[in-house]
């Protein structure tokens, strides 16, 4: 296969820069009915915690103009069931597997990371930006001191896998947090997670989702994501994985030009499960149309 | 069961039954998907940003090489759907979800429909080859659709309207209670589809059978976990473990 689309994240070489965004691809089984998962640059799986989590009570989602708000609350099978039941399936594909983890304490993150590293995942994405869980998670993504401490500890536990830190769009200074992740040895940062948001049903004067506040995703947030990826990528030397509203090759190219090394497709998968493939093909079309030799030539290629 | 696919389809016609109700007929590119009663499809207009997500519609029927969807005007998405014209393109994912299980031998299928819940029960009645009993309720006569066709595919059709314009005055639950009065409940297997309140009421009558729930969905294929339903054994996905659940499984609040 042509190496035209190849990019590198830490020691990991991706055959193309397109991943799934955590929480939009489950653990792979459902999407595999729609396309060959081996075509992805990497698959980022649904976030997992130490113990199974039931998630938030329904209703959990509401559509808003060009986007949606969700408060799933990290419903997941827990670390043990993930390693025993979910990981073997996805490892059958020729695709780097990135596990997304969320803990309520530094110790939980560390345990998750070291167990998954031993279990042979290719990457670990630290979720310090989920707006929908009560404890932990986003608290680490908004407090710089706690953030430093967390990444230092987890870095020490991860030997084989690459370590990615997923940043919150609510971070007081995205550049500062990006540099902190880099300083503590993260191989990459990913952004943005969903943006805290809400919707109201005026017929019953109630919030549209039970959790009241959820995370906004989809094309509605793309300009914000693009701006933050642009800022973050200028603050660090490690690769940035950009996401937020990407649904076509053109969108991905914008993120690459803004400074992302790779991109993730999220909400667009809900609309069309083959969206990541459309994005890969759209990037290829762009390279041909504009006579660009390889995708890595686009990274940070924005002309100011 | 056939696995779901993603396909484009061309609108053949979009027939208005009355003020709020329509039947959209589409011809899929490629082969006609083999859906079973109780399953559903996600339907949307490709490339649109608002509404962005597809919407779930119960499998209604295949007629004259067209896949048909029975729907009611409810919001932005169905309003846009209602102005689709012959030749327009839609994008569909399906068939999705678990179908209605068949009844045990000697049990009589009793179908309980509220409003557009009839869309998913219509093919089930058809599959029972005239053996099913149907109780069907709506707020008014406009909400009782295709009653003549239904009469042709079932043994008994009982109707109820809240305004009393057609059939018994009251809800389909009133009709169901009246129907069951003095009868042996165990002879029937109930299949219910309709508003949440109706499904809750059906579930409280101590009957054997199934309910088909309707939940907001983002993906319909089991990855977003947005359509979680509270059940006696934890959250389940309406799109994957459902939309059909055994009576007693769903915890209605």
Coordinates of C-alpha atoms in Angstrom, one line a residue:
Chain A
X1 CA 0.0 0.0 0.0
X2 CA 1.1 3.5 -0.7
X3 CA 2.8 5.3 2.1
X4 CA 1.4 8.6 1.0
X5 CA -1.0 8.8 3.9
X6 CA 1.3 7.6 6.6
X7 CA 1.9 9.6 9.8
X8 CA 3.8 8.9 13.0
X9 CA 2.5 9.3 16.6
X10 CA 5.4 8.6 18.9
X11 CA 6.8 5.2 17.9
X12 CA 3.5 4.3 16.2
X13 CA 3.2 4.5 12.5
X14 CA -0.3 4.9 11.2
X15 CA -1.2 3.9 7.7
X16 CA -3.3 7.0 7.5
X17 CA -4.1 9.9 9.8
X18 CA -7.7 8.9 10.5
X19 CA -8.9 7.4 13.8
X20 CA -12.2 7.0 15.5
X21 CA -13.0 9.3 18.4
X22 CA -13.5 7.5 21.8
X23 CA -17.1 6.8 22.5
X24 CA -18.2 6.7 18.9
X25 CA -16.9 3.2 17.9
X26 CA -17.8 1.1 20.9
X27 CA -15.2 -1.7 21.1
X28 CA -15.2 -2.2 17.4
X29 CA -17.7 -5.0 16.8
X30 CA -20.6 -2.9 15.6
X31 CA -18.6 -0.8 13.2
X32 CA -16.9 -3.9 11.7
X33 CA -20.3 -4.7 10.1
X34 CA -19.9 -1.6 8.0
X35 CA -16.3 -1.6 6.9
X36 CA -13.0 -3.3 7.4
X37 CA -11.5 -1.8 10.6
X38 CA -8.0 -2.5 9.2
X39 CA -8.5 0.5 6.9
X40 CA -8.4 2.9 9.9
X41 CA -5.2 4.7 10.9
X42 CA -6.1 3.6 14.5
X43 CA -9.2 2.7 16.4
X44 CA -9.8 4.6 19.7
X45 CA -12.2 2.6 21.8
X46 CA -15.0 3.6 24.2
X47 CA -13.5 4.8 27.5
X48 CA -13.1 2.3 30.2
X49 CA -12.9 2.5 34.0
X50 CA -11.5 0.1 36.6
X51 CA -15.0 -1.3 37.5
X52 CA -18.0 -1.4 35.1
X53 CA -20.0 1.8 35.1
X54 CA -23.8 1.9 34.5
X55 CA -23.7 5.3 32.9
X56 CA -26.3 8.1 33.4
X57 CA -30.0 7.6 33.4
X58 CA -31.9 8.3 30.1
X59 CA -32.6 10.4 28.2
X60 CA -28.9 10.9 27.5
X61 CA -28.9 12.6 24.1
X62 CA -30.5 15.5 22.3
X63 CA -29.9 16.8 18.8
X64 CA -29.2 20.5 18.5
X65 CA -28.4 22.6 15.4
X66 CA -25.6 20.8 13.5
X67 CA -24.7 18.8 16.6
X68 CA -25.8 16.8 19.5
X69 CA -25.4 16.9 23.3
X70 CA -24.7 13.7 25.1
X71 CA -24.4 12.7 28.7
X72 CA -23.8 9.0 28.5
X73 CA -21.7 9.0 31.6
X74 CA -19.0 6.6 30.5
X75 CA -21.2 3.5 30.6
X76 CA -18.6 0.7 30.1
X77 CA -17.8 -2.9 30.9
X78 CA -14.9 -2.2 33.1
X79 CA -11.2 -3.1 32.8
X80 CA -11.5 -6.9 33.3
X81 CA -14.3 -7.5 30.9
X82 CA -12.6 -5.2 28.4
X83 CA -9.3 -7.2 28.5
X84 CA -11.0 -10.6 28.6
X85 CA -14.0 -10.1 26.2
X86 CA -13.5 -7.0 24.1
X87 CA -9.8 -6.7 23.3
X88 CA -9.3 -10.1 21.7
X89 CA -11.9 -9.2 19.0
X90 CA -10.3 -5.9 18.0
X91 CA -6.8 -7.3 18.1
X92 CA -7.7 -9.6 15.1
X93 CA -7.6 -6.5 12.9
X94 CA -4.5 -5.0 11.4
X95 CA -5.1 -1.7 13.2
X96 CA -3.4 0.0 16.1
X97 CA -5.7 -0.2 19.2
X98 CA -5.9 2.8 21.4
X99 CA -7.7 2.4 24.8
X100 CA -9.3 5.4 26.4
X101 CA -9.2 5.4 30.2
X102 CA -11.0 7.3 32.9
X103 CA -10.4 7.1 36.6
X104 CA -11.5 9.0 39.7
X105 CA -8.1 9.0 41.2
X106 CA -4.5 9.1 40.1
X107 CA -4.1 5.5 41.4
X108 CA -7.0 4.3 39.2
X109 CA -5.6 5.9 36.1
X110 CA -2.2 4.3 36.9
X111 CA -3.7 0.9 37.4
X112 CA -5.8 1.1 34.2
X113 CA -2.8 2.3 32.2
X114 CA -0.4 -0.4 33.4
X115 CA -2.8 -3.2 33.0
X116 CA -3.7 -2.1 29.5
X117 CA -0.1 -1.7 28.6
X118 CA 0.6 -5.2 29.7
X119 CA -2.5 -6.4 27.8
X120 CA -0.8 -5.2 24.6
X121 CA -2.8 -2.2 23.5
X122 CA -0.9 0.1 21.1
X123 CA -1.9 3.3 22.8
X124 CA -3.5 4.7 25.9
X125 CA -5.5 7.9 25.8
X126 CA -6.0 9.5 29.1
X127 CA -9.5 11.0 29.3
X128 CA -9.1 14.0 31.6
X129 CA -11.9 15.9 29.9
X130 CA -15.2 14.0 30.0
X131 CA -17.8 16.5 31.2
X132 CA -20.3 13.8 32.2
X133 CA -19.0 12.0 35.2
X134 CA -19.2 13.4 38.7
X135 CA -15.8 12.4 40.0
X136 CA -12.3 12.6 38.5
X137 CA -12.0 12.9 34.8
X138 CA -12.4 16.5 33.9
X139 CA -11.1 17.7 37.3
X140 CA -7.6 16.6 36.1
X141 CA -8.1 18.5 32.9
X142 CA -8.9 21.8 34.5
X143 CA -6.4 21.9 37.4
X144 CA -2.8 22.2 36.1
X145 CA -1.2 20.9 39.3
X146 CA -3.4 17.8 39.4
X147 CA -2.8 17.4 35.7
X148 CA 1.0 17.3 36.0
X149 CA 0.8 14.9 38.9
X150 CA -1.5 12.5 37.0
X151 CA 0.6 12.4 33.8
X152 CA 3.8 11.9 35.6
X153 CA 2.4 9.0 37.5
X154 CA 0.8 7.3 34.5
X155 CA 3.9 7.9 32.3
X156 CA 5.9 5.8 34.7
X157 CA 3.4 2.9 34.3
X158 CA 3.3 2.8 30.5
X159 CA 6.2 1.0 28.9
X160 CA 5.1 -0.2 25.5
X161 CA 2.0 1.7 24.4
X162 CA 2.1 5.3 23.3
X163 CA 0.5 7.8 25.8
X164 CA -2.0 10.3 24.6
X165 CA -3.6 12.9 26.8
X166 CA -7.1 14.1 25.7
X167 CA -7.5 17.7 26.7
X168 CA -10.6 19.5 27.8
X169 CA -11.8 22.5 25.7
X170 CA -12.6 24.1 29.1
X171 CA -8.9 24.1 30.1
X172 CA -8.1 27.6 31.3
X173 CA -5.2 27.8 29.0
X174 CA -4.9 25.1 26.3
X175 CA -1.3 25.9 25.6
X176 CA -0.3 25.6 29.2
X177 CA -2.0 22.2 29.5
X178 CA -0.5 21.0 26.2
X179 CA 3.0 21.9 27.3
X180 CA 2.4 20.2 30.6
X181 CA 1.5 17.0 28.8
X182 CA 4.6 17.3 26.7
X183 CA 6.8 18.1 29.7
X184 CA 5.6 15.0 31.5
X185 CA 6.4 12.7 28.6
X186 CA 3.1 12.3 26.8
X187 CA 3.6 11.0 23.2
X188 CA 0.7 13.1 21.9
X189 CA -2.2 15.2 22.9
X190 CA -5.7 14.9 21.5
X191 CA -8.4 17.6 21.4
X192 CA -11.1 18.6 21.7
X193 CA -13.4 16.6 23.9
X194 CA -17.1 17.7 23.9
X195 CA -18.0 21.2 25.1
X196 CA -20.4 21.4 28.1
X197 CA -23.8 22.5 26.9
X198 CA -27.5 22.2 27.5
X199 CA -30.9 22.2 25.8
X200 CA -34.4 22.8 27.2
X201 CA -37.7 21.3 26.2
X202 CA -40.1 24.2 26.5
X203 CA -43.2 21.9 26.2
X204 CA -42.5 20.6 29.7
X205 CA -40.0 23.2 30.9
X206 CA -37.4 20.6 31.6
X207 CA -33.8 20.0 30.5
X208 CA -33.8 17.8 27.4
X209 CA -31.4 15.3 28.9
X210 CA -31.7 13.9 32.4
X211 CA -28.2 14.9 33.4
X212 CA -29.2 18.6 32.6
X213 CA -25.7 19.3 31.2
X214 CA -23.9 17.2 28.6
X215 CA -21.2 17.6 26.0
X216 CA -21.8 19.2 22.6
X217 CA -20.2 17.5 19.6
X218 CA -20.6 17.5 15.8
X219 CA -20.1 20.1 13.1
X220 CA -21.3 22.8 15.4
X221 CA -18.1 22.7 17.4
X222 CA -15.6 22.4 14.5
X223 CA -14.5 26.1 14.3
X224 CA -13.7 26.0 18.1
X225 CA -11.9 22.7 17.7
X226 CA -9.9 24.0 14.8
X227 CA -8.8 27.1 16.8
X228 CA -7.8 25.0 19.8
X229 CA -5.8 22.5 17.7
X230 CA -4.1 25.5 16.0
X231 CA -3.1 27.0 19.3
X232 CA -2.1 23.7 21.0
X233 CA 0.0 22.5 18.1
X234 CA 2.0 25.8 18.1
X235 CA 2.7 25.3 21.8
X236 CA 4.2 21.8 21.6
X237 CA 6.5 19.6 19.5
X238 CA 4.6 16.4 20.1
X239 CA 1.9 15.4 17.7
X240 CA -1.6 16.7 18.1
X241 CA -4.6 14.6 17.3
X242 CA -7.4 16.9 16.2
X243 CA -11.1 16.3 16.4
X244 CA -14.4 18.1 16.6
X245 CA -17.1 17.9 13.9
X246 CA -15.0 16.2 11.2
X247 CA -17.2 14.5 8.7
X248 CA -15.4 14.8 5.3
X249 CA -11.8 14.8 3.9
X250 CA -11.9 18.6 3.6
X251 CA -12.6 19.0 7.3
X252 CA -9.7 16.7 8.1
X253 CA -7.4 18.7 5.8
X254 CA -8.3 21.8 7.8
X255 CA -7.2 20.2 11.0
X256 CA -3.9 19.0 9.4
X257 CA -3.2 22.5 8.1
X258 CA -3.9 23.9 11.5
X259 CA -1.2 21.6 12.9
X260 CA -2.8 18.2 13.7
X261 CA -0.7 15.2 12.8
X262 CA -3.8 12.9 12.8
X263 CA -7.5 13.4 13.2
X264 CA -10.4 11.6 14.8
X265 CA -14.0 11.2 13.5
X266 CA -16.6 11.0 16.1
X267 CA -20.2 12.2 15.8
X268 CA -20.1 11.7 12.0
X269 CA -19.9 8.0 12.7
X270 CA -23.4 8.2 14.3
X271 CA -24.7 9.7 11.1
X272 CA -22.9 7.4 8.8
X273 CA -20.9 4.5 10.2
X274 CA -18.6 4.6 7.2
X275 CA -17.7 8.2 7.8
X276 CA -14.0 7.5 8.7
X277 CA -13.6 5.8 5.3
X278 CA -15.1 8.8 3.6
X279 CA -12.7 11.0 5.4
X280 CA -9.7 8.8 4.4
X281 CA -10.8 8.9 0.8
X282 CA -11.5 12.6 0.9
X283 CA -8.0 13.3 2.1
X284 CA -6.6 11.2 -0.7
X285 CA -8.7 13.1 -3.2
X286 CA -7.4 16.4 -1.8
X287 CA -3.8 15.2 -2.1
X288 CA -4.4 14.4 -5.8
X289 CA -6.3 17.5 -6.6
X290 CA -3.8 19.8 -5.1
X291 CA -0.7 17.8 -6.1
X292 CA 0.5 17.2 -2.6
X293 CA 3.0 14.4 -2.4
X294 CA 2.1 13.1 1.0
X295 CA -0.2 13.9 3.8
X296 CA 2.6 14.8 6.2
X297 CA 3.3 17.7 4.0
X298 CA 0.1 19.2 5.1
X299 CA 0.7 19.2 8.8
X300 CA 0.9 22.7 10.1
X301 CA 1.0 24.0 6.6
X302 CA -1.3 26.9 7.2
X303 CA -0.1 30.0 5.5
X304 CA -0.4 33.0 7.7
Chain B
X1 CA -30.7 -12.5 10.9
X2 CA -29.3 -10.4 8.1
X3 CA -26.7 -8.0 9.1
X4 CA -27.4 -4.3 8.7
X5 CA -26.2 -2.3 5.7
X6 CA -25.9 1.4 4.8
X7 CA -27.6 2.2 1.5
X8 CA -29.0 5.0 -0.5
X9 CA -32.6 4.9 -1.8
X10 CA -34.7 6.9 -4.2
X11 CA -38.1 8.2 -3.1
X12 CA -40.9 6.7 -5.2
X13 CA -43.7 8.5 -3.5
X14 CA -44.6 10.3 -0.2
X15 CA -48.3 9.8 0.3
X16 CA -50.2 11.9 2.8
X17 CA -52.8 9.9 4.6
X18 CA -54.2 12.9 6.5
X19 CA -53.0 16.1 8.1
X20 CA -50.2 14.6 10.2
X21 CA -49.5 11.1 8.7
X22 CA -47.6 10.0 5.7
X23 CA -46.2 6.9 4.0
X24 CA -42.8 7.3 2.4
X25 CA -42.0 4.7 -0.3
X26 CA -38.4 4.4 -1.3
X27 CA -36.5 2.1 -3.7
X28 CA -33.1 1.0 -2.3
X29 CA -30.1 0.9 -4.5
X30 CA -29.1 -2.8 -4.7
X31 CA -31.1 -5.5 -3.0
X32 CA -34.1 -5.0 -0.8
X33 CA -33.1 -5.5 2.8
X34 CA -34.8 -8.4 4.5
X35 CA -36.3 -7.0 7.7
X36 CA -38.4 -8.8 10.3
X37 CA -41.3 -7.2 12.1
X38 CA -40.1 -5.3 15.1
X39 CA -36.8 -4.2 13.5
X40 CA -36.2 -0.7 12.4
X41 CA -34.2 1.5 10.0
X42 CA -32.3 4.8 10.5
X43 CA -33.3 7.2 7.8
X44 CA -31.8 10.5 6.9
X45 CA -31.0 12.9 4.1
X46 CA -27.3 12.6 3.0
X47 CA -25.1 15.7 3.6
X48 CA -27.6 17.6 5.7
X49 CA -26.3 19.4 8.8
X50 CA -29.6 20.2 10.5
X51 CA -31.0 17.8 11.2
X52 CA -27.7 16.0 11.4
X53 CA -28.6 12.6 12.8
X54 CA -30.8 10.0 11.1
X55 CA -34.1 9.1 12.7
X56 CA -35.3 5.6 13.6
X57 CA -38.5 4.3 11.9
X58 CA -40.0 0.9 12.5
X59 CA -40.0 -1.6 9.7
X60 CA -43.5 -1.2 8.2
X61 CA -43.7 -3.1 5.0
X62 CA -42.3 -3.8 1.5
X63 CA -44.8 -3.1 -1.2
X64 CA -44.4 -3.1 -5.0
X65 CA -40.5 -3.2 -4.7
X66 CA -40.6 -0.2 -2.3
X67 CA -39.6 -0.1 1.3
X68 CA -42.3 1.9 3.1
X69 CA -42.2 4.0 6.3
X70 CA -45.3 5.1 8.1
X71 CA -44.7 8.3 10.0
X72 CA -46.3 11.3 11.7
X73 CA -45.2 14.9 11.6
X74 CA -43.4 15.4 14.9
X75 CA -40.5 17.8 14.5
X76 CA -37.9 19.3 12.3
X77 CA -36.8 16.0 10.8
X78 CA -40.3 14.7 9.9
X79 CA -41.3 18.1 8.5
X80 CA -38.3 17.9 6.1
X81 CA -39.2 14.3 5.4
X82 CA -42.8 15.3 4.5
X83 CA -41.7 17.4 1.6
X84 CA -39.5 14.8 0.0
X85 CA -40.6 14.1 -3.5
X86 CA -40.3 11.3 -6.1
X87 CA -36.6 11.1 -7.2
X88 CA -35.1 12.6 -4.0
X89 CA -32.4 10.6 -2.3
X90 CA -32.4 9.3 1.2
X91 CA -29.8 7.4 3.2
X92 CA -30.8 4.4 5.3
X93 CA -29.1 2.0 7.7
X94 CA -30.8 -1.3 8.5
X95 CA -32.4 -3.5 9.3
X96 CA -31.5 -2.9 12.9
X97 CA -32.5 -4.3 16.3
X98 CA -34.2 -7.4 17.6
X99 CA -37.4 -8.5 16.0
X100 CA -40.6 -9.5 17.8
X101 CA -40.2 -13.2 18.9
X102 CA -42.9 -15.6 17.7
X103 CA -45.5 -16.8 20.2
X104 CA -45.4 -20.3 21.6
X105 CA -47.7 -22.7 19.9
X106 CA -51.4 -22.4 20.7
X107 CA -51.0 -18.9 22.1
X108 CA -53.0 -16.2 20.4
X109 CA -51.1 -13.1 19.3
X110 CA -52.7 -10.0 20.7
X111 CA -51.3 -6.8 19.2
X112 CA -51.8 -3.5 21.1
X113 CA -51.0 -0.4 19.1
X114 CA -51.1 3.2 20.1
X115 CA -50.9 5.8 17.3
X116 CA -48.0 5.3 14.9
X117 CA -47.0 2.2 17.0
X118 CA -49.1 0.5 14.4
X119 CA -46.3 0.9 11.9
X120 CA -44.2 -1.8 13.6
X121 CA -47.2 -4.1 14.4
X122 CA -48.6 -4.0 10.9
X123 CA -46.0 -6.4 9.4
X124 CA -46.3 -8.6 12.5
X125 CA -50.0 -9.0 12.0
X126 CA -49.3 -9.8 8.4
X127 CA -46.8 -12.4 9.4
X128 CA -49.4 -14.2 11.6
X129 CA -51.5 -14.7 8.4
X130 CA -54.8 -13.5 9.7
X131 CA -54.5 -15.1 13.2
X132 CA -53.7 -12.0 15.2
X133 CA -56.1 -9.9 17.2
X134 CA -55.4 -6.1 17.1
X135 CA -56.4 -3.5 19.5
X136 CA -55.6 -0.1 18.2
X137 CA -56.1 3.3 19.9
X138 CA -55.4 7.0 19.1
X139 CA -56.5 10.4 20.3
X140 CA -58.9 10.8 17.3
X141 CA -59.9 9.2 14.1
X142 CA -57.0 10.8 12.3
X143 CA -54.6 8.7 14.4
X144 CA -56.2 5.4 13.4
X145 CA -54.5 4.6 10.2
X146 CA -55.1 1.9 7.5
X147 CA -58.0 0.4 9.4
X148 CA -59.5 -1.2 6.3
X149 CA -56.2 -2.8 5.4
X150 CA -55.7 -4.0 8.9
X151 CA -59.1 -5.7 8.9
X152 CA -58.0 -7.8 6.0
X153 CA -54.9 -9.1 7.9
X154 CA -56.3 -9.9 11.3
X155 CA -59.0 -11.9 13.0
X156 CA -60.4 -9.1 15.1
X157 CA -59.7 -5.3 15.0
X158 CA -60.8 -3.3 18.0
X159 CA -60.6 0.4 17.8
X160 CA -60.6 3.1 20.5
X161 CA -60.3 6.9 20.3
X162 CA -60.0 9.3 23.2
X163 CA -62.5 11.7 21.6
X164 CA -64.9 8.8 20.8
X165 CA -65.0 9.6 17.1
X166 CA -64.3 6.0 16.1
X167 CA -64.7 2.8 18.1
X168 CA -64.8 2.7 21.8
X169 CA -64.4 6.1 23.6
X170 CA -61.2 5.8 25.7
X171 CA -57.6 4.6 25.3
X172 CA -56.4 1.4 23.9
X173 CA -55.7 0.4 27.5
X174 CA -59.4 0.7 28.4
X175 CA -60.1 -1.4 25.3
X176 CA -57.5 -4.0 26.3
X177 CA -58.9 -4.2 29.9
X178 CA -62.4 -4.6 28.5
X179 CA -61.2 -7.3 26.1
X180 CA -59.4 -9.3 28.8
X181 CA -62.3 -9.0 31.3
X182 CA -63.4 -12.6 32.3
X183 CA -60.9 -14.1 29.8
X184 CA -57.9 -16.4 30.6
X185 CA -54.9 -14.0 30.2
X186 CA -52.6 -16.9 29.6
X187 CA -54.1 -17.7 26.2
X188 CA -52.5 -14.6 24.7
X189 CA -49.1 -13.2 23.9
X190 CA -49.2 -9.5 23.8
X191 CA -47.2 -7.4 21.4
X192 CA -47.4 -3.7 22.2
X193 CA -46.0 -0.7 20.5
X194 CA -46.9 2.9 21.2
X195 CA -46.2 5.8 23.6
X196 CA -44.3 5.2 26.8
X197 CA -47.3 5.7 29.0
X198 CA -49.2 3.0 27.1
X199 CA -46.3 0.5 27.3
X200 CA -46.1 1.2 31.0
X201 CA -49.8 0.5 31.4
X202 CA -49.6 -2.7 29.3
X203 CA -46.7 -3.9 31.4
X204 CA -48.7 -3.5 34.6
X205 CA -51.5 -6.0 33.6
X206 CA -49.6 -9.1 34.3
X207 CA -49.5 -10.3 30.7
X208 CA -47.0 -12.4 28.8
X209 CA -45.6 -10.7 25.8
X210 CA -43.4 -7.9 24.4
X211 CA -43.2 -4.2 24.2
X212 CA -41.3 -2.2 21.5
X213 CA -39.9 1.0 22.9
X214 CA -39.1 4.2 21.1
X215 CA -36.1 6.2 22.3
X216 CA -34.0 9.0 21.0
X217 CA -31.2 7.5 19.0
X218 CA -28.0 9.0 17.6
X219 CA -26.5 6.0 15.7
X220 CA -29.0 3.2 15.8
X221 CA -26.2 0.7 15.5
X222 CA -25.1 0.3 19.1
X223 CA -22.1 2.5 19.4
X224 CA -23.3 5.7 21.0
X225 CA -25.2 4.3 24.0
X226 CA -27.6 7.2 23.7
X227 CA -30.7 5.1 23.6
X228 CA -30.2 3.4 26.9
X229 CA -33.3 1.9 28.5
X230 CA -33.5 1.1 32.2
X231 CA -34.2 -2.6 32.6
X232 CA -34.3 -5.0 35.5
X233 CA -30.7 -6.0 34.6
X234 CA -29.3 -2.6 34.0
X235 CA -29.1 -0.3 31.0
X236 CA -29.7 -1.8 27.7
X237 CA -29.6 -0.3 24.2
X238 CA -33.0 0.1 22.6
X239 CA -31.2 -0.2 19.2
X240 CA -29.4 -3.4 19.8
X241 CA -30.8 -5.5 22.7
X242 CA -34.2 -3.8 21.8
X243 CA -36.3 -2.2 20.6
X244 CA -38.4 -5.2 21.5
X245 CA -38.2 -6.2 25.2
X246 CA -40.1 -8.9 27.2
X247 CA -42.8 -7.4 29.3
X248 CA -41.4 -6.9 32.8
X249 CA -37.9 -6.3 31.5
X250 CA -38.2 -2.5 31.0
X251 CA -38.4 -0.5 34.2
X252 CA -40.9 2.3 33.4
X253 CA -40.7 5.3 35.7

